[in-house]
Coordinates of C-alpha atoms in Angstrom, one line a residue:
M1 CA 19.1 126.2 137.4
I2 CA 19.4 127.9 133.9
A3 CA 19.5 131.3 135.6
D4 CA 22.5 130.2 137.7
R5 CA 24.7 129.6 134.5
P6 CA 28.0 131.1 135.0
F7 CA 28.1 132.2 131.4
S8 CA 25.2 133.1 129.2
M9 CA 24.5 131.6 125.7
K10 CA 25.5 134.7 124.0
E11 CA 28.9 134.9 125.7
I12 CA 29.5 131.3 124.9
F13 CA 28.7 131.8 121.3
V14 CA 30.9 135.0 121.1
R15 CA 33.9 133.0 122.7
N16 CA 33.5 130.1 120.3
M17 CA 33.4 132.4 117.4
E18 CA 36.4 134.4 118.5
F19 CA 38.5 131.1 119.1
L20 CA 37.3 130.0 115.5
A21 CA 38.4 133.3 113.9
K22 CA 41.8 133.1 115.8
H23 CA 42.7 129.4 115.2
G24 CA 40.5 128.3 112.3
P25 CA 38.4 125.1 112.3
L26 CA 39.6 122.0 114.1
R27 CA 40.5 119.0 112.2
Q28 CA 40.0 116.9 115.3
L29 CA 36.2 117.6 115.4
D30 CA 35.6 116.9 111.6
H31 CA 33.4 113.8 111.4
Y32 CA 35.0 111.0 109.4
G33 CA 31.6 110.2 107.9
R34 CA 31.8 113.1 105.7
H35 CA 34.6 111.4 103.7
L36 CA 33.1 108.1 103.1
N37 CA 31.7 107.3 99.8
F38 CA 28.0 106.4 99.1
F39 CA 28.6 102.7 99.3
Q40 CA 30.6 102.8 102.6
Y41 CA 28.2 105.4 104.1
Y42 CA 25.2 103.3 103.6
L43 CA 27.0 99.9 104.1
I44 CA 25.7 98.7 100.7
D45 CA 28.9 96.6 100.3
K46 CA 28.2 94.7 103.7
I47 CA 24.4 94.4 102.9
V48 CA 25.1 93.0 99.4
T49 CA 27.7 90.4 100.8
I50 CA 25.2 89.2 103.5
V51 CA 22.3 89.0 101.3
G52 CA 24.5 87.2 98.7
A53 CA 25.6 84.7 101.4
V54 CA 22.1 84.1 102.5
D55 CA 20.8 83.5 99.0
S56 CA 23.7 81.1 97.9
R57 CA 23.0 79.1 101.1
N58 CA 19.4 79.0 100.3
R59 CA 20.1 77.9 96.7
F60 CA 22.9 75.5 97.0
G61 CA 23.4 74.7 100.8
R62 CA 20.3 72.8 101.6
A63 CA 19.8 69.2 100.3
K64 CA 16.6 68.8 98.5
K65 CA 14.0 66.4 100.1
K66 CA 13.3 63.3 98.2
E67 CA 9.7 62.4 97.9

């Protein structure tokens, strides 16, 4: 199956490099995650919000039992 490939890996690599040299890098293939800051990339803002909501519910949301 690998031997029946229409193009070798070397030919594909050379074609891609020639295309890149002619047209430059494609912005459409640029991953958006590269442009996120540290907090957005690791979802720290979401994690802090969820932990804060759970913590405030545990502190203030439940009625204390009377003994």
